PDB file of C-alpha atoms in Angstrom:
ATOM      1  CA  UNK A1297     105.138 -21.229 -35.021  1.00 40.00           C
ATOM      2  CA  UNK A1298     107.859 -18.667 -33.805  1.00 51.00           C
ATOM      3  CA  UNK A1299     109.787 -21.129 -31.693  1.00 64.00           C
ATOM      4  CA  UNK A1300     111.898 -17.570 -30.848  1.00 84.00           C
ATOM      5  CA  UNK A1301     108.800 -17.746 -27.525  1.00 95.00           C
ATOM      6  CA  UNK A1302     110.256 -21.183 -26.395  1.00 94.00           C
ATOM      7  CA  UNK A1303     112.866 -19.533 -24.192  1.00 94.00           C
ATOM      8  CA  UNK A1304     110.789 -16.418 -23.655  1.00 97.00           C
ATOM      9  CA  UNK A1305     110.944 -15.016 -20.317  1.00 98.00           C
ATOM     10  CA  UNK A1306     107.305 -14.918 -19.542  1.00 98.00           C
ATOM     11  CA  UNK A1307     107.294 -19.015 -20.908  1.00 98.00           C
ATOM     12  CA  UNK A1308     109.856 -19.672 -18.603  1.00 97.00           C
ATOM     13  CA  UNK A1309     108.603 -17.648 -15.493  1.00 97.00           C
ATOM     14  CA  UNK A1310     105.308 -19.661 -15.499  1.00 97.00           C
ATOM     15  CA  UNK A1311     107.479 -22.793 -15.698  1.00 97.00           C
ATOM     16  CA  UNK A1312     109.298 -21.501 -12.009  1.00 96.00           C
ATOM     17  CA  UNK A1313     105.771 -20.781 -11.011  1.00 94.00           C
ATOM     18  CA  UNK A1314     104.502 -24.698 -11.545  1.00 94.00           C
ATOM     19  CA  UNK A1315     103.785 -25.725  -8.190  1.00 91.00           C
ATOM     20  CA  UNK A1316     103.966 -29.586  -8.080  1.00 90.00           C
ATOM     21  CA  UNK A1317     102.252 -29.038 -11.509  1.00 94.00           C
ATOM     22  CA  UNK A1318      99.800 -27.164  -9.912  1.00 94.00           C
ATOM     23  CA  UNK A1319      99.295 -23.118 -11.220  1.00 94.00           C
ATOM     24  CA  UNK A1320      98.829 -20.668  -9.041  1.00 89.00           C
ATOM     25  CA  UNK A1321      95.414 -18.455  -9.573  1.00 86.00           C
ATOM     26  CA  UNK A1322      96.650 -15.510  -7.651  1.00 89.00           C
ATOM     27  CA  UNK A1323      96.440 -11.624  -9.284  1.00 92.00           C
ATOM     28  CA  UNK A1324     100.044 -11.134  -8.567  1.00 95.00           C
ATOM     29  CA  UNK A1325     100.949 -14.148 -10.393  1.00 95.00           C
ATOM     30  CA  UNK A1326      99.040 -12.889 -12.881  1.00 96.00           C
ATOM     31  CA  UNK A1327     100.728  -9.636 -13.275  1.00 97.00           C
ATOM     32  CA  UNK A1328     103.981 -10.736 -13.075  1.00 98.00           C
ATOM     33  CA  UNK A1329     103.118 -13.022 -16.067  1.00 98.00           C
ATOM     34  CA  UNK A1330     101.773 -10.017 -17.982  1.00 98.00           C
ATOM     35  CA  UNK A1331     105.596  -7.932 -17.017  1.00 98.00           C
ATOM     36  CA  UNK A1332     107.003 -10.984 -18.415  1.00 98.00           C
ATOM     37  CA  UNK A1333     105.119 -10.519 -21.662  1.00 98.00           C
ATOM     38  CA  UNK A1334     105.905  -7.128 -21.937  1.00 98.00           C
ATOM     39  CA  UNK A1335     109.430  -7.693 -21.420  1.00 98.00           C
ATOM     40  CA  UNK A1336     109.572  -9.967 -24.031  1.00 98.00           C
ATOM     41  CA  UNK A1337     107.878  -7.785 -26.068  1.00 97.00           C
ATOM     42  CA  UNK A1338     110.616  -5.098 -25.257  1.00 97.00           C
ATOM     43  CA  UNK A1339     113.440  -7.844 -26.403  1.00 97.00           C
ATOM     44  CA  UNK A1340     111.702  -8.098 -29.872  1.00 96.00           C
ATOM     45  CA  UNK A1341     111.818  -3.930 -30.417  1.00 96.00           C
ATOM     46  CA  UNK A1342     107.877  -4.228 -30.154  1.00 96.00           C
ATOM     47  CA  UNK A1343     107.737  -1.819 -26.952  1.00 97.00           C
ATOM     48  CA  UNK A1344     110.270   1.229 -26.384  1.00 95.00           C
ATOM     49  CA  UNK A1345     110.710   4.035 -24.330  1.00 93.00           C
ATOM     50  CA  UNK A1346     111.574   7.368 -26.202  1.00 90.00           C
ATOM     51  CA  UNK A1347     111.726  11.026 -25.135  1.00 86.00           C
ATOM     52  CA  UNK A1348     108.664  11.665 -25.989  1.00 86.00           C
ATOM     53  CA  UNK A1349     105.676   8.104 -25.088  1.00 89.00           C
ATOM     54  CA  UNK A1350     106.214   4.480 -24.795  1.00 93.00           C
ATOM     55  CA  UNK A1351     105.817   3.165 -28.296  1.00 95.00           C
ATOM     56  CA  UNK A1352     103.721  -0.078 -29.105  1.00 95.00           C
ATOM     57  CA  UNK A1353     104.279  -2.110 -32.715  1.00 96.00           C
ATOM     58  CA  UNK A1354     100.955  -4.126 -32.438  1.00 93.00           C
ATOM     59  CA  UNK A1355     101.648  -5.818 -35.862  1.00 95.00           C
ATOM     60  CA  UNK A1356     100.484  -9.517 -35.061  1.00 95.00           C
ATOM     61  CA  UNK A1357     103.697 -11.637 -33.307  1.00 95.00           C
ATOM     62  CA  UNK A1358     102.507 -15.073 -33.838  1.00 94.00           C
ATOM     63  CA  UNK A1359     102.595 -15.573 -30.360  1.00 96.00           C
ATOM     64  CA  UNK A1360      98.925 -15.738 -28.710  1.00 96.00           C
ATOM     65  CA  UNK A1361      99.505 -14.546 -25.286  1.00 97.00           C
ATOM     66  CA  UNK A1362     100.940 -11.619 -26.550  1.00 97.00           C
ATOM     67  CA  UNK A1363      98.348 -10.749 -28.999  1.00 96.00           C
ATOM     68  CA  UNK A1364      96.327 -11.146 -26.442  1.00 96.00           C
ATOM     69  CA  UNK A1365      97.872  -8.677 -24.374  1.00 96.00           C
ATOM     70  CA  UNK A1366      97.892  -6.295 -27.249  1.00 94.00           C
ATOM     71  CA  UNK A1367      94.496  -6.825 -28.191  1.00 93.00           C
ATOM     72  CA  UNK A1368      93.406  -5.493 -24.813  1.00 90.00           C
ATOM     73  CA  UNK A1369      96.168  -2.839 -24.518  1.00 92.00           C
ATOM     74  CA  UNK A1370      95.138  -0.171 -22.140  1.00 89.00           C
ATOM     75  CA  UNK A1371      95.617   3.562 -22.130  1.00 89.00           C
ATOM     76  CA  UNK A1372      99.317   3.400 -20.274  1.00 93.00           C
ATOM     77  CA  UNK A1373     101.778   0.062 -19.742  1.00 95.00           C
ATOM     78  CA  UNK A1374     100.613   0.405 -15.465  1.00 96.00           C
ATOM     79  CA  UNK A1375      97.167  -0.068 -16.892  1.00 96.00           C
ATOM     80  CA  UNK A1376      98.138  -2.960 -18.947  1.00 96.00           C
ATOM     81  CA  UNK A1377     100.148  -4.552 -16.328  1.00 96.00           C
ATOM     82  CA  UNK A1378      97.235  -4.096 -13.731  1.00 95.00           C
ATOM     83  CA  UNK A1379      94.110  -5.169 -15.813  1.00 94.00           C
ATOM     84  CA  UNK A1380      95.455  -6.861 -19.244  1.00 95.00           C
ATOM     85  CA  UNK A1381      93.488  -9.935 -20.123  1.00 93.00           C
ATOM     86  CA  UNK A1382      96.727 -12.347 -20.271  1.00 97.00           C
ATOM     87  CA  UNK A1383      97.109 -14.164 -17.028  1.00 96.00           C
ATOM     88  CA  UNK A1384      98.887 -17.816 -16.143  1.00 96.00           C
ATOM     89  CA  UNK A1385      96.381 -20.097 -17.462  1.00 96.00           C
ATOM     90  CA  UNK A1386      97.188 -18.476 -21.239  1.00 97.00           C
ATOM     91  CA  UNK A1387     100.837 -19.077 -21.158  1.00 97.00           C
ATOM     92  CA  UNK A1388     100.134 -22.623 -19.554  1.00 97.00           C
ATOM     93  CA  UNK A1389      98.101 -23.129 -22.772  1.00 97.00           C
ATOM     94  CA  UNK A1390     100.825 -22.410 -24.737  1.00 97.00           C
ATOM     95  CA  UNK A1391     103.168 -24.789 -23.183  1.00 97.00           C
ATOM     96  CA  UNK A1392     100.041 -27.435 -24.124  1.00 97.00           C
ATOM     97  CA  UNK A1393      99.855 -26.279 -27.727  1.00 96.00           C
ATOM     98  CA  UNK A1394     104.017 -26.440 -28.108  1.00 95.00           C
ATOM     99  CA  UNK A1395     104.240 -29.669 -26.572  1.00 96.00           C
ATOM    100  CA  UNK A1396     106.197 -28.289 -23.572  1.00 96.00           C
ATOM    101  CA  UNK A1397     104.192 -28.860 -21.012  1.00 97.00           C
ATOM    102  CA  UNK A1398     101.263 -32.224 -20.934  1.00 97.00           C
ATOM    103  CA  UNK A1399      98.309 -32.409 -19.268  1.00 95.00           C
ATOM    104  CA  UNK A1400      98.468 -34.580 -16.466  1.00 90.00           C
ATOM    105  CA  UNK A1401      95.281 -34.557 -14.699  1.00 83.00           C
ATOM    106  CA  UNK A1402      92.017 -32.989 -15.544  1.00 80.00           C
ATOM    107  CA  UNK A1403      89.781 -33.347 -12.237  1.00 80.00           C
ATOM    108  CA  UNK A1404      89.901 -32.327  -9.385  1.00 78.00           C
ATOM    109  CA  UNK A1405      91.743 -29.641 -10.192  1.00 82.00           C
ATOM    110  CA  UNK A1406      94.306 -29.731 -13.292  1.00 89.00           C
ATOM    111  CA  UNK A1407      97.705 -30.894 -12.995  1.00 95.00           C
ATOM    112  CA  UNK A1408     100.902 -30.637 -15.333  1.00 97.00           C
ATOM    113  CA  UNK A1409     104.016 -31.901 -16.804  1.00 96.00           C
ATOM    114  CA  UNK A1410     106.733 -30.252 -17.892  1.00 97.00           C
ATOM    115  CA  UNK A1411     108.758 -31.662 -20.362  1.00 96.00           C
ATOM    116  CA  UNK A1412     111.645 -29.593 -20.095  1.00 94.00           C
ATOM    117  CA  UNK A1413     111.914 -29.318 -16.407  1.00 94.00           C
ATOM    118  CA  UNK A1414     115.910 -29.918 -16.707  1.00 95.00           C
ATOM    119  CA  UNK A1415     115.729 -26.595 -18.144  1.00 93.00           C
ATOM    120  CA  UNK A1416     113.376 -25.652 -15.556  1.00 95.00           C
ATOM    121  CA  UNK A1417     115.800 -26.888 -12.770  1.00 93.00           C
ATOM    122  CA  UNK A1418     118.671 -25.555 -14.195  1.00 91.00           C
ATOM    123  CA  UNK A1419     116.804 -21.682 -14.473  1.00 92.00           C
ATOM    124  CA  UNK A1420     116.118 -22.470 -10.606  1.00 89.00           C
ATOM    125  CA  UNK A1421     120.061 -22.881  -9.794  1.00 88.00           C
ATOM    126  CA  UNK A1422     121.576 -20.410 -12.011  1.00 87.00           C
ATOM    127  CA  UNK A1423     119.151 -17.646 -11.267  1.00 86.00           C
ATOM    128  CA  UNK A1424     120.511 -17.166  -7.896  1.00 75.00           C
ATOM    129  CA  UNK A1425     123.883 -15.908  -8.962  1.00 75.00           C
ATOM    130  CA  UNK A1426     124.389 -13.734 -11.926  1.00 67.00           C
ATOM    131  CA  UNK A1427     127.026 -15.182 -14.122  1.00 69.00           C
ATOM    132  CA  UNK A1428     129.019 -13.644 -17.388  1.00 70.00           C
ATOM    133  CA  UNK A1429     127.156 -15.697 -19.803  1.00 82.00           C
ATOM    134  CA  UNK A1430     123.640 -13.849 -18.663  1.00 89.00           C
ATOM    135  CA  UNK A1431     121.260 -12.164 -21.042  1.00 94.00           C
ATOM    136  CA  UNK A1432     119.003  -9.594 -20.222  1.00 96.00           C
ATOM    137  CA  UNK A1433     116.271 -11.886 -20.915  1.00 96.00           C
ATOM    138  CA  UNK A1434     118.538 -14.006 -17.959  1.00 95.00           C
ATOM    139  CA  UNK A1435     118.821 -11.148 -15.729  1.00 95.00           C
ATOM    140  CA  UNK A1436     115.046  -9.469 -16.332  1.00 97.00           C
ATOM    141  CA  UNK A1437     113.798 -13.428 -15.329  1.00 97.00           C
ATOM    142  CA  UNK A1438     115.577 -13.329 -12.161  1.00 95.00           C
ATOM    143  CA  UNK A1439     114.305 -10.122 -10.824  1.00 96.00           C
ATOM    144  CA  UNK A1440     110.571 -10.452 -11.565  1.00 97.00           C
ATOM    145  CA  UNK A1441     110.512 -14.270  -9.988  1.00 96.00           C
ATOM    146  CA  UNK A1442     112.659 -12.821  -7.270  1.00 94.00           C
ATOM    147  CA  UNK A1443     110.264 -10.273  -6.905  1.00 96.00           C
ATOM    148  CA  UNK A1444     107.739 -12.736  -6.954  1.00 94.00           C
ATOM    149  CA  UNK A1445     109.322 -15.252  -4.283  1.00 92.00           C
ATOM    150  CA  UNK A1446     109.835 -17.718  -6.856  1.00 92.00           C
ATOM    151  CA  UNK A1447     113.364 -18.176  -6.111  1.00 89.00           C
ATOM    152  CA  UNK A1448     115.512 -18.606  -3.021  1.00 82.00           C
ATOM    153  CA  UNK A1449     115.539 -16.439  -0.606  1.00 76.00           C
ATOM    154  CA  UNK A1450     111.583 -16.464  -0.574  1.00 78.00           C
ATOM    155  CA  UNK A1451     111.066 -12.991  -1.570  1.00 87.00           C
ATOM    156  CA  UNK A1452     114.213 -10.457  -2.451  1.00 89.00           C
ATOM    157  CA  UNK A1453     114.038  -7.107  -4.248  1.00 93.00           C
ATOM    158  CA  UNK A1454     116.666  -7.006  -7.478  1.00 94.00           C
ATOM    159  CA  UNK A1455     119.829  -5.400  -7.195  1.00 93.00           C
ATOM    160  CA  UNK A1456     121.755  -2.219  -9.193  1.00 95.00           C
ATOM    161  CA  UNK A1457     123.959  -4.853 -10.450  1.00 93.00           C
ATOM    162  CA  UNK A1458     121.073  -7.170 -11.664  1.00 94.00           C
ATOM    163  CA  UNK A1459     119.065  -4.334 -13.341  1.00 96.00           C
ATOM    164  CA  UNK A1460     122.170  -3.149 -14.662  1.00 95.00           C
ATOM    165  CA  UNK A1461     122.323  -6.775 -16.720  1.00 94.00           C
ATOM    166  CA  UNK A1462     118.749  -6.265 -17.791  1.00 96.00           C
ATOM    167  CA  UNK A1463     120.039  -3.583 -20.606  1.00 97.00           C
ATOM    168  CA  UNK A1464     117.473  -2.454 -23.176  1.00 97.00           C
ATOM    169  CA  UNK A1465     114.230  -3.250 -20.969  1.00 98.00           C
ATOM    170  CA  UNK A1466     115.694  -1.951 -17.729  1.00 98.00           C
ATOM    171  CA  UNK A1467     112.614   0.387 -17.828  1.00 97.00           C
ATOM    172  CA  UNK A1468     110.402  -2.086 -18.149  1.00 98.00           C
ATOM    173  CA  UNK A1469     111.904  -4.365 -15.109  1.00 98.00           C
ATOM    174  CA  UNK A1470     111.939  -1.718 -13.398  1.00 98.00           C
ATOM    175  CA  UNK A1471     108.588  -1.038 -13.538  1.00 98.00           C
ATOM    176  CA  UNK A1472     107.593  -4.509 -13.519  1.00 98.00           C
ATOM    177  CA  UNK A1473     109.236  -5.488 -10.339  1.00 98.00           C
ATOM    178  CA  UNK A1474     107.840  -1.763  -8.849  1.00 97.00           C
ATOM    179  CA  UNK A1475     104.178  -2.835  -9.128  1.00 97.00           C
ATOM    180  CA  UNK A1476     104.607  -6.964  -8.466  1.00 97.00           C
ATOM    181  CA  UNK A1477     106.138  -5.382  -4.983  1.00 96.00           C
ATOM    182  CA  UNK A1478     103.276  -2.539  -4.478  1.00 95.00           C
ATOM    183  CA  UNK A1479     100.745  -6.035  -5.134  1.00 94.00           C
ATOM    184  CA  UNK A1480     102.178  -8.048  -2.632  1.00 93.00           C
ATOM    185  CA  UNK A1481     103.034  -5.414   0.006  1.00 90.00           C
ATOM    186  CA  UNK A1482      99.615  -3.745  -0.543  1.00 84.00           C
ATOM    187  CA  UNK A1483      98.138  -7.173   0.151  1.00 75.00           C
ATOM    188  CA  UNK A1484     100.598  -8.922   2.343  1.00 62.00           C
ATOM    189  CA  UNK A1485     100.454 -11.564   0.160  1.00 49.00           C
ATOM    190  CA  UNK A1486     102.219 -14.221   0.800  1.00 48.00           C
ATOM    191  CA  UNK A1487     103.171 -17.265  -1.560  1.00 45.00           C
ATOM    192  CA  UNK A1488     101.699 -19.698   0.866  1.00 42.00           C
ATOM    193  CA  UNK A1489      98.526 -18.460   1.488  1.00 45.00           C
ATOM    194  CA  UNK A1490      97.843 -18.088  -2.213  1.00 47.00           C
ATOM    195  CA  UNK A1491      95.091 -20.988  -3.915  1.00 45.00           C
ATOM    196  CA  UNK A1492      95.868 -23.473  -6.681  1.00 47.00           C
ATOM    197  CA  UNK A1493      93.290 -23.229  -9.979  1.00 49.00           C
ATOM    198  CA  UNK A1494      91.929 -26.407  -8.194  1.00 50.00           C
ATOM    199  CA  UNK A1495      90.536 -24.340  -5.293  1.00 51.00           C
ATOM    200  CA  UNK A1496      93.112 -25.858  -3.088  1.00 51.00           C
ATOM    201  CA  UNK A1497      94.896 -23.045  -0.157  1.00 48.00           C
ATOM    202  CA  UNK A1498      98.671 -23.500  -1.168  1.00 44.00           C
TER     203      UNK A1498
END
């Protein structure tokens, strides 16, 4: 096991998305957890941007929700981060499999645990002000669940100075955080009108 994906953005973006250990089955959500993925994958040297195409190393990573993604990879990274067959529910497996997250409740409706939710809480008060320890893994966290509305304020676009932190996969945020916003503008979604895996309006 590659315990590298423990503090993996897209591991720790469906932990901030745990809603009274309750997951969200929204297609934004969704999305965002696929960006995550990719950004990760970005971090590792397995996706890069050069003059000429976006280049893919699709050597197995160990990590199932990324060979997943790669397994279904689609003809351009939009493609992938609009239709890829990775959502929530696969990363929330993960946390099962790792130990990080326990199964609370099966029916109605499945609930969670996480078992690291100090480092949970402690994502949810430093992500609101950019600090000089940051990584880019840090800073690329912040501005998809900001995107999202996963931190306070509800909803806020990143800034120049919070791309700027995201270094290597600054392409990749960006284009993350461009088509999480197109989602949730094209639908005026909102975070509390999405539904819980349960069924249950949020």
């Amino acid at each position: 096991m590659d315990d590298d994906w423990a503090d993996s953005v897209s591991m720790r973006l469906v932990c901030l998305g745990l809603d009274r250990g309750r997951l969200t089955d929204d297609l934004v959500t969704a999305l965002a957890v696929r960006g995550a993925l990719l950004v990760d994958l970005g971090l590792r040297g397995r996706v890069a941007d050069t003059d000429d195409a976006v280049e893919v190393d699709d050597a197995p990573t160990g990590f199932p929700p990324a060979d997943r993604l790669f397994a279904g990879w689609a003809p351009s990274l939009t493609d992938v981060l609009r239709h890829g067959r990775v959502d929530q529910e696969d990363l929330a497996a993960e946390h099962l499999r790792r130990g990080s997250w326990v199964l609370r409740r099966r029916w109605p409706g499945r609930r969670y645990d996480d078992r690291r939710a100090e480092r949970t809480a402690a994502d949810e008060r430093a992500l609101g002000s950019p600090g000089g320890g940051w990584t880019p893994a840090d800073a690329a966290l912040t501005a998809i669940a900001g995107t999202l509305g996963l931190l306070p304020p509800p909803r806020e676009l990143p800034t120049e100075e919070l791309l700027a932190r995201t270094g290597p996969v600054r392409w990749l945020v960006e284009l993350v955080v461009e088509e999480v916003d197109r989602a949730l503008v094209r639908g005026r979604f909102l975070r509390g009108a999405v539904t819980f895996t349960d069924g249950t309006p949020g």
